[in-house]
Short mmCIF file of C-alpha atoms and ligand atoms in Angstrom, two decimals:
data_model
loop_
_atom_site.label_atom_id
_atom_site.label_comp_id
_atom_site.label_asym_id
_atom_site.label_seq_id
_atom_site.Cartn_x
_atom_site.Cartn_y
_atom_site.Cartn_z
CA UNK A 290 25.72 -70.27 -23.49
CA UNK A 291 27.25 -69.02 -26.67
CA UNK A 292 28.11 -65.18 -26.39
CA UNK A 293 26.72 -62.92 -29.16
CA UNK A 294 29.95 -60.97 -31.02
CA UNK A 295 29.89 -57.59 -32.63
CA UNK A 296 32.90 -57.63 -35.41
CA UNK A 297 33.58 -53.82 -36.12
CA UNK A 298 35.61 -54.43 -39.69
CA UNK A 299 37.21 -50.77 -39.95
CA UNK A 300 38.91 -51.95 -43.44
CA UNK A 301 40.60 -48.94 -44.61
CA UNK A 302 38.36 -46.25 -43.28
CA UNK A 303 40.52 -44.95 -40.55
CA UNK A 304 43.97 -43.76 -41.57
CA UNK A 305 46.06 -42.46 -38.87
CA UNK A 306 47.14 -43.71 -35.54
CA UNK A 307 45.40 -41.24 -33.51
CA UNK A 308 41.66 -41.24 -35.70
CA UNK A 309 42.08 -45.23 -34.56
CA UNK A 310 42.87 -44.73 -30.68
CA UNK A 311 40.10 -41.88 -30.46
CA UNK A 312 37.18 -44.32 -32.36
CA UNK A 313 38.57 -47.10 -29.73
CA UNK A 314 38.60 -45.00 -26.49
CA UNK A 315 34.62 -44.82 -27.68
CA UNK A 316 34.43 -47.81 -27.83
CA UNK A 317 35.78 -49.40 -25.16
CA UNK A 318 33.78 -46.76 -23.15
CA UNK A 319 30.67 -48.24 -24.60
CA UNK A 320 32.22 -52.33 -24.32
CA UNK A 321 32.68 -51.62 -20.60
CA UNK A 322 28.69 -51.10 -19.81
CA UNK A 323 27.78 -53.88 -21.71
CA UNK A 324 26.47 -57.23 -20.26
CA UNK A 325 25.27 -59.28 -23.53
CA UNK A 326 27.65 -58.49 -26.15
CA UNK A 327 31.19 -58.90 -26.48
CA UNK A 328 33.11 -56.94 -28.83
CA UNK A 329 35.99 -57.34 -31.34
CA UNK A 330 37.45 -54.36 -33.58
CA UNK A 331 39.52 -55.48 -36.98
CA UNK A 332 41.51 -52.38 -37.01
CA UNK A 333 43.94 -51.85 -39.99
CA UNK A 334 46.97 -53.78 -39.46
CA UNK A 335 49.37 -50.96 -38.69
CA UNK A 336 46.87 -50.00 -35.58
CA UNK A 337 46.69 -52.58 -33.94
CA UNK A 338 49.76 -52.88 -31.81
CA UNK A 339 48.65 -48.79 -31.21
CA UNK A 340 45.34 -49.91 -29.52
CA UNK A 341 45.98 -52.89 -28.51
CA UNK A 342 48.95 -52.14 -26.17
CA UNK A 343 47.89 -49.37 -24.40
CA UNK A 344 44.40 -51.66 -23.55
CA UNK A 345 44.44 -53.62 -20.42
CA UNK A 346 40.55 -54.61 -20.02
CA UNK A 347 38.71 -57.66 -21.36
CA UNK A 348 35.73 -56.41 -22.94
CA UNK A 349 36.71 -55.29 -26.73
CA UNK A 350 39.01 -58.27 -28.40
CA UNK A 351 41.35 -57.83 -31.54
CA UNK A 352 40.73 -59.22 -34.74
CA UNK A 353 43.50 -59.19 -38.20
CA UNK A 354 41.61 -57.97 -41.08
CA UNK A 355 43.27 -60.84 -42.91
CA UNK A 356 46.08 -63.55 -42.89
CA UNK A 357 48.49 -65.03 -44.97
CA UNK A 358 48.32 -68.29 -46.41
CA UNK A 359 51.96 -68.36 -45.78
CA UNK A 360 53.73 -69.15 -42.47
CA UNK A 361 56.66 -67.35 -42.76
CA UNK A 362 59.60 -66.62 -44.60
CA UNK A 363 59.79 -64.39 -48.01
CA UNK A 364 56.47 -62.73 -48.48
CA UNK A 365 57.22 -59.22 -49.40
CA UNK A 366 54.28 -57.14 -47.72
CA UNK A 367 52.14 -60.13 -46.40
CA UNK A 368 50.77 -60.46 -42.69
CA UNK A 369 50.88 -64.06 -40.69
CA UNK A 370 48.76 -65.31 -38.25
CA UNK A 371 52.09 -65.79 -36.26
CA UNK A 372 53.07 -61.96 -36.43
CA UNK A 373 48.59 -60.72 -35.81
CA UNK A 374 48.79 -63.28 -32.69
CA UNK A 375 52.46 -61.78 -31.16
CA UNK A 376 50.38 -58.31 -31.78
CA UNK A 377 47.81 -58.62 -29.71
CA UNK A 378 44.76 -60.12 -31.90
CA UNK A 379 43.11 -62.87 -31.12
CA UNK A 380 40.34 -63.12 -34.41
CA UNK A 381 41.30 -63.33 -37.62
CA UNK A 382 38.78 -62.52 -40.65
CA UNK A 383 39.43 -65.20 -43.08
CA UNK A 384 38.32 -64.76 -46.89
CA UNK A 385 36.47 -61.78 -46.82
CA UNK A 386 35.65 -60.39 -50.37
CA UNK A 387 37.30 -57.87 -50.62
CA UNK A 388 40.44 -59.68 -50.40
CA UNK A 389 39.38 -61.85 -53.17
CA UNK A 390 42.16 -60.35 -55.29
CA UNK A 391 45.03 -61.09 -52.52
CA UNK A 392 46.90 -64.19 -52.13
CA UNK A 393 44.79 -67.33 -51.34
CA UNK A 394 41.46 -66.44 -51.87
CA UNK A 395 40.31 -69.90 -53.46
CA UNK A 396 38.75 -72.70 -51.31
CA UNK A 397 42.65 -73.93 -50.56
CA UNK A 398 43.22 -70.09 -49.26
CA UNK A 399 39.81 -70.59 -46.91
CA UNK A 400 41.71 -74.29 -45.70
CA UNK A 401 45.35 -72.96 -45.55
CA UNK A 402 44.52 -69.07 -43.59
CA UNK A 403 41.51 -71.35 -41.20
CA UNK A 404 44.14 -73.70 -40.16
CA UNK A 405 46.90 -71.18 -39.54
CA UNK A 406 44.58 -69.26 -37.84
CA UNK A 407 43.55 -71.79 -35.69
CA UNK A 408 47.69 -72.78 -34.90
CA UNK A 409 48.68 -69.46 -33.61
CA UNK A 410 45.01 -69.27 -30.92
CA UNK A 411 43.67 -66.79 -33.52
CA UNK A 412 39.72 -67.45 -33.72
CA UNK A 413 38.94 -67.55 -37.57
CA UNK A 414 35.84 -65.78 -38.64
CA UNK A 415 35.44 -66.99 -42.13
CA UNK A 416 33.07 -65.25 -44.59
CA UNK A 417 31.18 -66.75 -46.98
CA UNK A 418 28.56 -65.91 -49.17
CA UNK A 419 27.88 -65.97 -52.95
CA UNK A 420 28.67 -63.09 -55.12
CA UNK A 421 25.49 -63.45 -57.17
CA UNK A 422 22.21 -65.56 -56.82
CA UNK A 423 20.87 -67.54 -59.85
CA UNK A 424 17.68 -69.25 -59.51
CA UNK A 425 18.59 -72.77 -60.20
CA UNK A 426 20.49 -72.38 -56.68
CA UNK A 427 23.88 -72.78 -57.63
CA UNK A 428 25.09 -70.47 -55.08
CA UNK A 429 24.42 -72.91 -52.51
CA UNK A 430 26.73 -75.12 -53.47
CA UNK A 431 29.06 -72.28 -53.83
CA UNK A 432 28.60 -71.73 -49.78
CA UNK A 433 28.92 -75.71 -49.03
CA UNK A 434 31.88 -75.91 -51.00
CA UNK A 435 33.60 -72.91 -48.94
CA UNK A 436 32.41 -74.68 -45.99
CA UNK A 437 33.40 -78.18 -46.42
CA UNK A 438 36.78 -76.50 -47.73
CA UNK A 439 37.66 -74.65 -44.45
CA UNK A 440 36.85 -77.39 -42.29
CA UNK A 441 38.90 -80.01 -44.04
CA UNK A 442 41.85 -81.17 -42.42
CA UNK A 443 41.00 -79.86 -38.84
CA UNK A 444 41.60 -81.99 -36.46
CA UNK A 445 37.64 -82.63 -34.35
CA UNK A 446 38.49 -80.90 -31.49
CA UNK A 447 38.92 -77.29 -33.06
CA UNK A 448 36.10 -77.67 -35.11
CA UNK A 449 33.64 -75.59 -33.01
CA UNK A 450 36.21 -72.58 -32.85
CA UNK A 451 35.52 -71.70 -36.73
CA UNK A 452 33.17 -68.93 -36.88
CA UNK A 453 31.20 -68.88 -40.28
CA UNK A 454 29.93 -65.44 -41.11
CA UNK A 455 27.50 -65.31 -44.32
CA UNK A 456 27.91 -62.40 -45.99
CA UNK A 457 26.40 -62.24 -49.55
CA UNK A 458 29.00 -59.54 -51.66
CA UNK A 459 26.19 -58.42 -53.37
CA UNK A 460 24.31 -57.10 -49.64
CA UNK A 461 27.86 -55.57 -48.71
CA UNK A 462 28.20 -51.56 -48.19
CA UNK A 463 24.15 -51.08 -49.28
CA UNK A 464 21.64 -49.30 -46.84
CA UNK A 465 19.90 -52.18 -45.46
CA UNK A 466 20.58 -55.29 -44.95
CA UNK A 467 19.15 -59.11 -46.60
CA UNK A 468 15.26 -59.91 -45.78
CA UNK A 469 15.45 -61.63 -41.98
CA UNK A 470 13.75 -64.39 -43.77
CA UNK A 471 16.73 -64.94 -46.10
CA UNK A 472 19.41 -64.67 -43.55
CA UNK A 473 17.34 -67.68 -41.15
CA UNK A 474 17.54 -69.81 -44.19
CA UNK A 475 20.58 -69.25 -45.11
CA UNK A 476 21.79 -69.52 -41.22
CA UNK A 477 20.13 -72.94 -41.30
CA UNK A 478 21.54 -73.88 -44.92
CA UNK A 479 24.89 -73.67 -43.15
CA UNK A 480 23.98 -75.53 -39.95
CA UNK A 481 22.29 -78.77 -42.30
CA UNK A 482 25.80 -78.85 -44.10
CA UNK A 483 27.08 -78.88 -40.71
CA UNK A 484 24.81 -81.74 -39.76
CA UNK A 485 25.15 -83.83 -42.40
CA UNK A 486 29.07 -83.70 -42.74
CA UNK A 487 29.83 -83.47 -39.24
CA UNK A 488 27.00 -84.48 -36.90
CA UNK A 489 24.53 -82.86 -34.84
CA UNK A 490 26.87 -81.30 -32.19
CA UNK A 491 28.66 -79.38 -34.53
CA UNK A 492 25.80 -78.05 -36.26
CA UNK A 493 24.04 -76.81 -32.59
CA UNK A 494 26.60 -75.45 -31.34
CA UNK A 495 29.03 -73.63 -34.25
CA UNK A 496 28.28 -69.91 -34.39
CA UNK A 497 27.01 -68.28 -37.14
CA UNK A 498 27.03 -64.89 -38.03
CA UNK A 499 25.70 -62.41 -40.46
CA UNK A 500 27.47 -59.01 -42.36
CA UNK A 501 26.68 -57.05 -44.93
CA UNK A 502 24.85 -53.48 -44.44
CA UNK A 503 24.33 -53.80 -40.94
CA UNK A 504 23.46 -50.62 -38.81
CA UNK A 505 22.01 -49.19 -35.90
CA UNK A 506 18.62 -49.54 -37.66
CA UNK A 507 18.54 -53.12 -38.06
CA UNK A 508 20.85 -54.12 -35.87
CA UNK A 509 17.67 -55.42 -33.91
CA UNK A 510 16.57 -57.46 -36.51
CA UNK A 511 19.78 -58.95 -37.40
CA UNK A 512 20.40 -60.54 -33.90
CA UNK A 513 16.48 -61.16 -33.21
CA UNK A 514 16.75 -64.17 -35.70
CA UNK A 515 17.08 -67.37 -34.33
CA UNK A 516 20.59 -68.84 -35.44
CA UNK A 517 22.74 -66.25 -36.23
CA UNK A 518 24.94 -65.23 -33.14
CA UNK A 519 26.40 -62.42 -34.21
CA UNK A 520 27.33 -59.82 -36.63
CA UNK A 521 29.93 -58.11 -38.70
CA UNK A 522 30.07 -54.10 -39.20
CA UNK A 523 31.82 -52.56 -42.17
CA UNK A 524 30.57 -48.94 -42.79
CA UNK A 525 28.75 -48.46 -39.19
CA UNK A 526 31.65 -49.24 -37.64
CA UNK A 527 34.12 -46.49 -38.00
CA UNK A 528 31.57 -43.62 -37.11
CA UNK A 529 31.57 -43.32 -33.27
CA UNK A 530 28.39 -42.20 -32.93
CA UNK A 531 27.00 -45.09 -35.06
CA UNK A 532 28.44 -47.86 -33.29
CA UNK A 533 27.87 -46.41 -29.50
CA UNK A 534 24.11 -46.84 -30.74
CA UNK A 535 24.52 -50.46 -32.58
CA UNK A 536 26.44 -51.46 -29.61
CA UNK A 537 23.75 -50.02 -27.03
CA UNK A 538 20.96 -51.86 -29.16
CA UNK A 539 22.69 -54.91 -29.55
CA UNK A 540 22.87 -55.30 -25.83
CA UNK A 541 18.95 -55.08 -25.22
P1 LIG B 672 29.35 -53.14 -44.49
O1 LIG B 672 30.58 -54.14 -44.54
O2 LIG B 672 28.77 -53.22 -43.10
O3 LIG B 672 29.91 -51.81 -44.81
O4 LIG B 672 28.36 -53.63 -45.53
C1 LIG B 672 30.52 -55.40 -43.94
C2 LIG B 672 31.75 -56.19 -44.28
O5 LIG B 672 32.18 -56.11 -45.44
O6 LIG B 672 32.31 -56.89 -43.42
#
């Protein structure tokens, strides 16, 4: 049975060491009751060895905030997948839009950070989404293209370990999140791609999940619709308080 996954994407909201192990002592207080959702924390990169070392249990998983499309070697300020794996993660966000200025952010940068990802055990959770929506529904091909571009090149048997998260930029950091409606068809837009490149398997069984705005008060609603598995917190995510209640509701 596929496991629903809260993301908490901290971004750049918590800035010392000690603000990051007191929001993740919360949390893994909260991870440890729950029964239905598993839970991964993006903490900023410096953090991570912080939290991640001093935590023994299996309920709360690691994610990077972002890769490199780069191995290794001379790339003054960059983060690999090699260095975010030897570090304790074992996610990695891939293409998120606010790193749409960074290194790699075309649909090679989806391919190249997805596959090196995948190399080091990372789990990629790759956003997509369109930045705007034009009614001839152009931005649909803007989502198959990012799709068919991250899966290209992997070899059949990792295929099901890409996560796809749709997050329109325009629904990101906003009070409430895309109509329910939307976010099924869109969930399903992704799945027919899916189908029709890849087969029927593929399409049942990858997991899709859904960011942008998501709080405690529709954090229901998000994981009530059929075909999204899971979600990705920005904002809600680095308030304790917040996410002890998202957390709590997402495990009803
Ligand atoms: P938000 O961010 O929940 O603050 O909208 C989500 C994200 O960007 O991953």
């Amino acid at each position: 049975m596929k496991k629903r996954l809260i993301v908490a994407n901290w971004k750049m909201y918590i800035t010392s060491p000690k603000e990051a192990q007191a929001l993740f002592a919360v949390i893994k207080g909260v991870a440890s009751k729950l029964r239905h959702v598993e839970v991964v924390v993006a903490p900023p990169a410096l953090f991570l060895p912080v939290i991640a070392q001093g935590y023994g249990g299996s309920k709360v998983a690691f994610a990077a905030q972002g890769v490199s499309v780069h191995e290794s070697g001379a790339h003054t300020g960059s983060l690999s997948a090699a260095q975010f794996a030897a570090s304790g993660a074992r996610y990695a966000l891939v293409g998120h839009s606010e790193r749409r200025t960074d290194e790699g952010m075309t649909q090679d940068g989806l391919r190249l950070k997805t596959f090196l990802a995948l190399k080091y055990g990372l789990t990629p959770i790759v956003f997509i989404g369109e930045r705007e929506r034009d009614s001839a529904g152009r931005y649909l091909e803007v989502l198959k293209g990012e799709i068919l571009a991250t899966l290209t090149e992997l070899p059949a048997s990792k295929l099901e370990e890409v996560i796809f998260c749709y997050e329109p930029v325009w629904a990101i950091g906003k009070d409430d999140i895309l109509d329910a409606y939307e976010i099924h068809q869109m969930a399903l837009f992704i799945r027919k791609v899916l189908l029709e490149h890849y087969g029927s398997k593929l399409a049942q069984n990858a997991r899709v999940f859904y960011g942008g705005s998501v709080n405690p008060e529709n954090i229901s609603e998000v994981l009530a619709i059929s075909d999204i598995d899971g979600a990705v917190i920005g904002r809600a995510s680095s308030d304790a308080v917040a996410f002890t209640e998202l957390l709590t509701l997402a495990n009803k």
